Short mmCIF file of C-alpha atoms in Angstrom, two decimals:
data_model
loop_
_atom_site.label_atom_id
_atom_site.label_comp_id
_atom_site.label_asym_id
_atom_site.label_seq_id
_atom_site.Cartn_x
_atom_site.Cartn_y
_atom_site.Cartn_z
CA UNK Z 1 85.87 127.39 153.90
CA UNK Z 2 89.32 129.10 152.96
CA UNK Z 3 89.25 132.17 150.45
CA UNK Z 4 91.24 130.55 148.40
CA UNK Z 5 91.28 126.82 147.13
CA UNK Z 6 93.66 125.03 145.38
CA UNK Z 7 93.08 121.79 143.38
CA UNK Z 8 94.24 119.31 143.35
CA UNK Z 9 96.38 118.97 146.59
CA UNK Z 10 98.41 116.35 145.53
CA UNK Z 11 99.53 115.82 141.47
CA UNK Z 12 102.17 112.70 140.29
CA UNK Z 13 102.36 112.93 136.47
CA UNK Z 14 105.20 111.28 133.75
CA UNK Z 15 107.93 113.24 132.04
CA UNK Z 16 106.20 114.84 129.26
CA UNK Z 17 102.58 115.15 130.83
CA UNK Z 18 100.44 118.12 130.23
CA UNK Z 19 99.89 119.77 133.81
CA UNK Z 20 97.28 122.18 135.08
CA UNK Z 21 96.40 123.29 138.50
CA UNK Z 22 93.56 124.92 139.82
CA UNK Z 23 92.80 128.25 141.92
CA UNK Z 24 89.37 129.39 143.13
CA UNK Z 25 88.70 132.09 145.22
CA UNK Z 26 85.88 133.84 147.10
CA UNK Z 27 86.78 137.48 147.56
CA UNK Z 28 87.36 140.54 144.97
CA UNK Z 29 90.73 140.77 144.29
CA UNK Z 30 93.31 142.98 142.05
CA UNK Z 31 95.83 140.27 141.06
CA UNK Z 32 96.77 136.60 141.78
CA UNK Z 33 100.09 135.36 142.64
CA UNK Z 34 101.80 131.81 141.71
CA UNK Z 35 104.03 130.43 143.42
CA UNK Z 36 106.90 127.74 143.24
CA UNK Z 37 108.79 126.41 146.40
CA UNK Z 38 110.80 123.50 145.73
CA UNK Z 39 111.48 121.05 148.69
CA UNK Z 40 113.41 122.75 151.79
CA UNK Z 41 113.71 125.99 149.65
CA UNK Z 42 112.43 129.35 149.08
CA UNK Z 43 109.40 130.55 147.38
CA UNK Z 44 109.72 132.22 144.17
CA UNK Z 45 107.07 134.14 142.54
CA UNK Z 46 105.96 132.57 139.23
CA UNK Z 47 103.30 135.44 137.73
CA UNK Z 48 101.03 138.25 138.85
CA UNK Z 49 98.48 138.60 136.89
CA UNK Z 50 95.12 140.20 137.02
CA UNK Z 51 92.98 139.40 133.50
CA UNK Z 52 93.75 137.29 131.04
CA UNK Z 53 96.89 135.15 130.49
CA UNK Z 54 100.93 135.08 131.14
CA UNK Z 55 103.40 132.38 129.53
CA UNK Z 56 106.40 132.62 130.68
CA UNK Z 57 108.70 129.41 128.94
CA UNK Z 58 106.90 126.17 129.72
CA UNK Z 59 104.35 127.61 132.39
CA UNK Z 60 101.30 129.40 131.25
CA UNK Z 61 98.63 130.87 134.08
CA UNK Z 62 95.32 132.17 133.19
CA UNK Z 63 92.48 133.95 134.76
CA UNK Z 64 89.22 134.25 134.63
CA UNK Z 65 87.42 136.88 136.76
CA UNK Z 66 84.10 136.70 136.61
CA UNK Z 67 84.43 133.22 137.47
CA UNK Z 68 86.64 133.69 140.44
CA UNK Z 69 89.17 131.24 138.97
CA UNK Z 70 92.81 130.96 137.79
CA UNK Z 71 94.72 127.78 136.25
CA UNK Z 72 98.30 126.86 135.74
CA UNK Z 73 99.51 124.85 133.06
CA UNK Z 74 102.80 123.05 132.96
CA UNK Z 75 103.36 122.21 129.28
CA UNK Z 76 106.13 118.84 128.66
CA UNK Z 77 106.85 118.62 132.22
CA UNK Z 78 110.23 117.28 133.98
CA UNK Z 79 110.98 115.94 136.89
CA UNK Z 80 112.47 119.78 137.98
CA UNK Z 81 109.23 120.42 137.90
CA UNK Z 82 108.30 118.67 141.37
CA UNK Z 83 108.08 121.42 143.74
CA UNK Z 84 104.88 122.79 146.09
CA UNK Z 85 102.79 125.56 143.57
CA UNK Z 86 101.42 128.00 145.56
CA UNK Z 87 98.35 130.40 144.57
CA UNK Z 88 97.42 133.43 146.44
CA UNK Z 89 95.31 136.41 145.96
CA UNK Z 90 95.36 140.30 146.95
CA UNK Z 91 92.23 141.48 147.96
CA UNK Z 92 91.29 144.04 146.26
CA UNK Z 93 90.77 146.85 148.60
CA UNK Z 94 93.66 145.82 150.77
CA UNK Z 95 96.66 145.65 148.64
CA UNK Z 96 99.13 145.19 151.65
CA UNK Z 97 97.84 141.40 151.94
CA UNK Z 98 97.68 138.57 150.19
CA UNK Z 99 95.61 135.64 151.19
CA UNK Z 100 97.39 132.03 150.51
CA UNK Z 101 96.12 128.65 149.10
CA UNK Z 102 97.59 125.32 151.25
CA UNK Z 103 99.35 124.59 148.14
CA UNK Z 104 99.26 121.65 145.74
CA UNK Z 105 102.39 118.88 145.58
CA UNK Z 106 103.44 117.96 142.35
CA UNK Z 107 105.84 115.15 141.62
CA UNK Z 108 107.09 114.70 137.99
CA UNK Z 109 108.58 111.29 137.56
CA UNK Z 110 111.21 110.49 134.64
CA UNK S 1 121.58 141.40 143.69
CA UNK S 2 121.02 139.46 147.03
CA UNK S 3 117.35 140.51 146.66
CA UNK S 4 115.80 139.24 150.37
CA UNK S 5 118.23 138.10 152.97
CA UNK S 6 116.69 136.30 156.38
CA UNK S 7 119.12 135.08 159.00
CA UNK S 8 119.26 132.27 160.44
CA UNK S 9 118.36 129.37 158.36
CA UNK S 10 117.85 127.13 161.31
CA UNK S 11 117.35 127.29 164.96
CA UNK S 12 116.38 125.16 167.75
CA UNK S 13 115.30 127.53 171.10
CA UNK S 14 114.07 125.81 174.10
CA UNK S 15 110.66 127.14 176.07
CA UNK S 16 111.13 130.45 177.30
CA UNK S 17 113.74 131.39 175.48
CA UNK S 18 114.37 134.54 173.31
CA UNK S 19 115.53 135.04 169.52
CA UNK S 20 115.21 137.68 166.96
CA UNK S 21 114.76 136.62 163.08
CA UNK S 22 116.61 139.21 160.90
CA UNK S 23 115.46 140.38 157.26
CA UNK S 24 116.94 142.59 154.80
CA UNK S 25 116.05 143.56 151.06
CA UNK S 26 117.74 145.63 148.89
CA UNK S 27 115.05 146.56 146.20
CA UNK S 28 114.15 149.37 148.29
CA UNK S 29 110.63 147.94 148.82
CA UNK S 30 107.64 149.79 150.86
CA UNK S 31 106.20 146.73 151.67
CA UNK S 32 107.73 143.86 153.87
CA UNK S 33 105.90 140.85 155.63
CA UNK S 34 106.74 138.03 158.14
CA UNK S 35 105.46 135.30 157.18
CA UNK S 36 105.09 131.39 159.17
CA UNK S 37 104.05 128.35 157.00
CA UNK S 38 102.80 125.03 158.95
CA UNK S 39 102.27 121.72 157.09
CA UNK S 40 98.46 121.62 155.69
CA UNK S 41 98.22 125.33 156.21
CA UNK S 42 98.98 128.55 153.75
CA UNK S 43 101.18 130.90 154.67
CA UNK S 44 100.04 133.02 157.47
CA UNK S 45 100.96 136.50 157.96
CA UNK S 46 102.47 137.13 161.19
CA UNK S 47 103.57 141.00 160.44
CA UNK S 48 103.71 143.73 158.26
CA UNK S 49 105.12 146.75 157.29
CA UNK S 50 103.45 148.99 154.80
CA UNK S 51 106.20 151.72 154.72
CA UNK S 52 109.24 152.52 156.92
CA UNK S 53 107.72 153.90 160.70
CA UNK S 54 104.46 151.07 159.97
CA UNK S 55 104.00 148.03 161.82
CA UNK S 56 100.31 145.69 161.60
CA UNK S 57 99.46 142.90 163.16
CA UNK S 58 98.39 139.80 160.54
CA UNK S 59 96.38 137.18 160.82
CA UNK S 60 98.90 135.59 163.77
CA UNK S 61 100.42 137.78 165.64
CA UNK S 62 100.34 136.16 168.97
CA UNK S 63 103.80 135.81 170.77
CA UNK S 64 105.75 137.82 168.07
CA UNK S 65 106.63 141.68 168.05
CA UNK S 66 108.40 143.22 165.23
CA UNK S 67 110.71 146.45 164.63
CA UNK S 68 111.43 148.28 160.87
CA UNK S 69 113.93 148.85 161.58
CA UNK S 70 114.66 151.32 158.28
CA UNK S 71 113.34 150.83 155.11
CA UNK S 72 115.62 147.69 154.37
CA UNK S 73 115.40 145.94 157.45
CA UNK S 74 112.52 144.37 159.18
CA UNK S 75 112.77 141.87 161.94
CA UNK S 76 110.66 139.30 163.92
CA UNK S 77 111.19 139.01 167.66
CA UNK S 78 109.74 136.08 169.82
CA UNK S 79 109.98 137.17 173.72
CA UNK S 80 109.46 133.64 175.14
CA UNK S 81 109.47 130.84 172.52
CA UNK S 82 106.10 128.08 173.15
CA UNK S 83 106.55 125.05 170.87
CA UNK S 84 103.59 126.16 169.13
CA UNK S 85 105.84 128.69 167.22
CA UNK S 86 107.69 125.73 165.59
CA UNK S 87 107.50 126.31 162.12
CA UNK S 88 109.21 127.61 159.21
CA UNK S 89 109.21 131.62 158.85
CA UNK S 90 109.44 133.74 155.50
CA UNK S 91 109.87 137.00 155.71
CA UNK S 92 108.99 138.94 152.05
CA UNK S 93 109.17 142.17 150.41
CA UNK S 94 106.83 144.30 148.09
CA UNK S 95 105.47 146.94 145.96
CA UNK S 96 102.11 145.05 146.15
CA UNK S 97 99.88 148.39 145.36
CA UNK S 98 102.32 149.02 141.96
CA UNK S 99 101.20 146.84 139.24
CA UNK S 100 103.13 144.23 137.91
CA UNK S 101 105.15 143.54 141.67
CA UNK S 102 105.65 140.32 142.83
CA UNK S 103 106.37 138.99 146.40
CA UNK S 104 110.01 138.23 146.75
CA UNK S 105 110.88 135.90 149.57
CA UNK S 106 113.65 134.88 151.81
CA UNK S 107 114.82 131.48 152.13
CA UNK S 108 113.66 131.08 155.62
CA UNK S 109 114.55 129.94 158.68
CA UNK S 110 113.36 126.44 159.96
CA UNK S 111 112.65 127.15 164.19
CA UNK S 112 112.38 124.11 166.43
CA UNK S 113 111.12 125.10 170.04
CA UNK S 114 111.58 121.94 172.62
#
């Protein structure tokens, strides 16, 4: 079983769909990362957070601790959208590391 | 702000052979990682460095070395490419033990070994 889980692995949704994707992981940690890599591109670092919630624009990524689970929620998505999100976790204890999810694929069709 | 440079984007090595995968940040980071992503699979940390001097072995280190070079530069070395190391490699830097630092990442380099 990986550390880290990511549902669902595969997401198609309409322009203008409400969005969320799931994170649950199995070790202590000190923050969790999302990610965003787009098809053949980099990976850029959507939030950090550690308690509670971050909105940044359309995007909005929560946490819940004791629970060992984190969501992001893509609010009147676009077809930009489409990309590979990407959650991962530092262990807490070991801050040098992070520990990925496999990613799920999101296609936002107009 | 160029932020994380890797050279090159692509490559195509046959068995046996030799390359080096460069990286360079310029946000005077502690922190920098080499990283190799497979389809179906996370990321997978080949390398780190926790601080200029520091090299660790990840979770994959097999068949790589690497050199920190100075605190900007860190770079991945395969000695004799298998086609097992086909993948795509991201090297990243960080302040992960300061709050509020995210990964930044290179736009990787895409290796086919034949």
């Amino acid at each position: 079983k990986n550390e880290v889980e990511q549902s669902p692995q595969n997401l198609t949704a309409q322009e203008g769909e409400f969005i969320t994707i799931n994170c649950s992981y199995s070790v202590g940690i000190s923050a969790l990362h999302w990610l965003q890599q787009h098809p053949g591109g980099g990976i850029v670092s959507l939030f950090m957070l550690s308690s509670g919630k971050k909105k940044h624009g359309r995007l909005i990524a929560t946490i819940n601790i004791q629970e060992k689970h984190s969501s992001l929620h893509i609010t009147a998505s676009h077809p930009r959208d489409s990309a590979v999100y990407i959650c991962a976790v530092t262990p807490r204890g070991d801050t040098d590391k992070l520990i990925f999810g496999t990613g799920t694929r999101l296609q936002v069709f107009p | 702000n160029a932020g994380v440079t890797q050279t090159p984007k692509f490559q195509v090595l046959k068995t046996g052979q030799s390359m080096t995968l460069q990286c360079a940040q310029d946000m005077n980071h502690n922190s920098m990682y080499w990283y190799r992503q497979d389809p179906g699979m996370g990321l997978r940390l080949i390398y780190y460095s926790a601080s200029e001097g520091t090299t660790d072995k990840g979770e994959v280190p097999n068949g790589y070395n690497v050199s920190r070079l100075n605190k900007r530069e860190f770079s991945l070395r395969l000695e004799s490419a298998a086609p097992s190391q086909t993948s795509v490699y991201f090297c990243a830097s960080s302040e992960l033990r300061a709050p509020n630092s995210p990964l930044h990442f290179g736009n990787g380099t895409r290796l086919t070994v034949t």
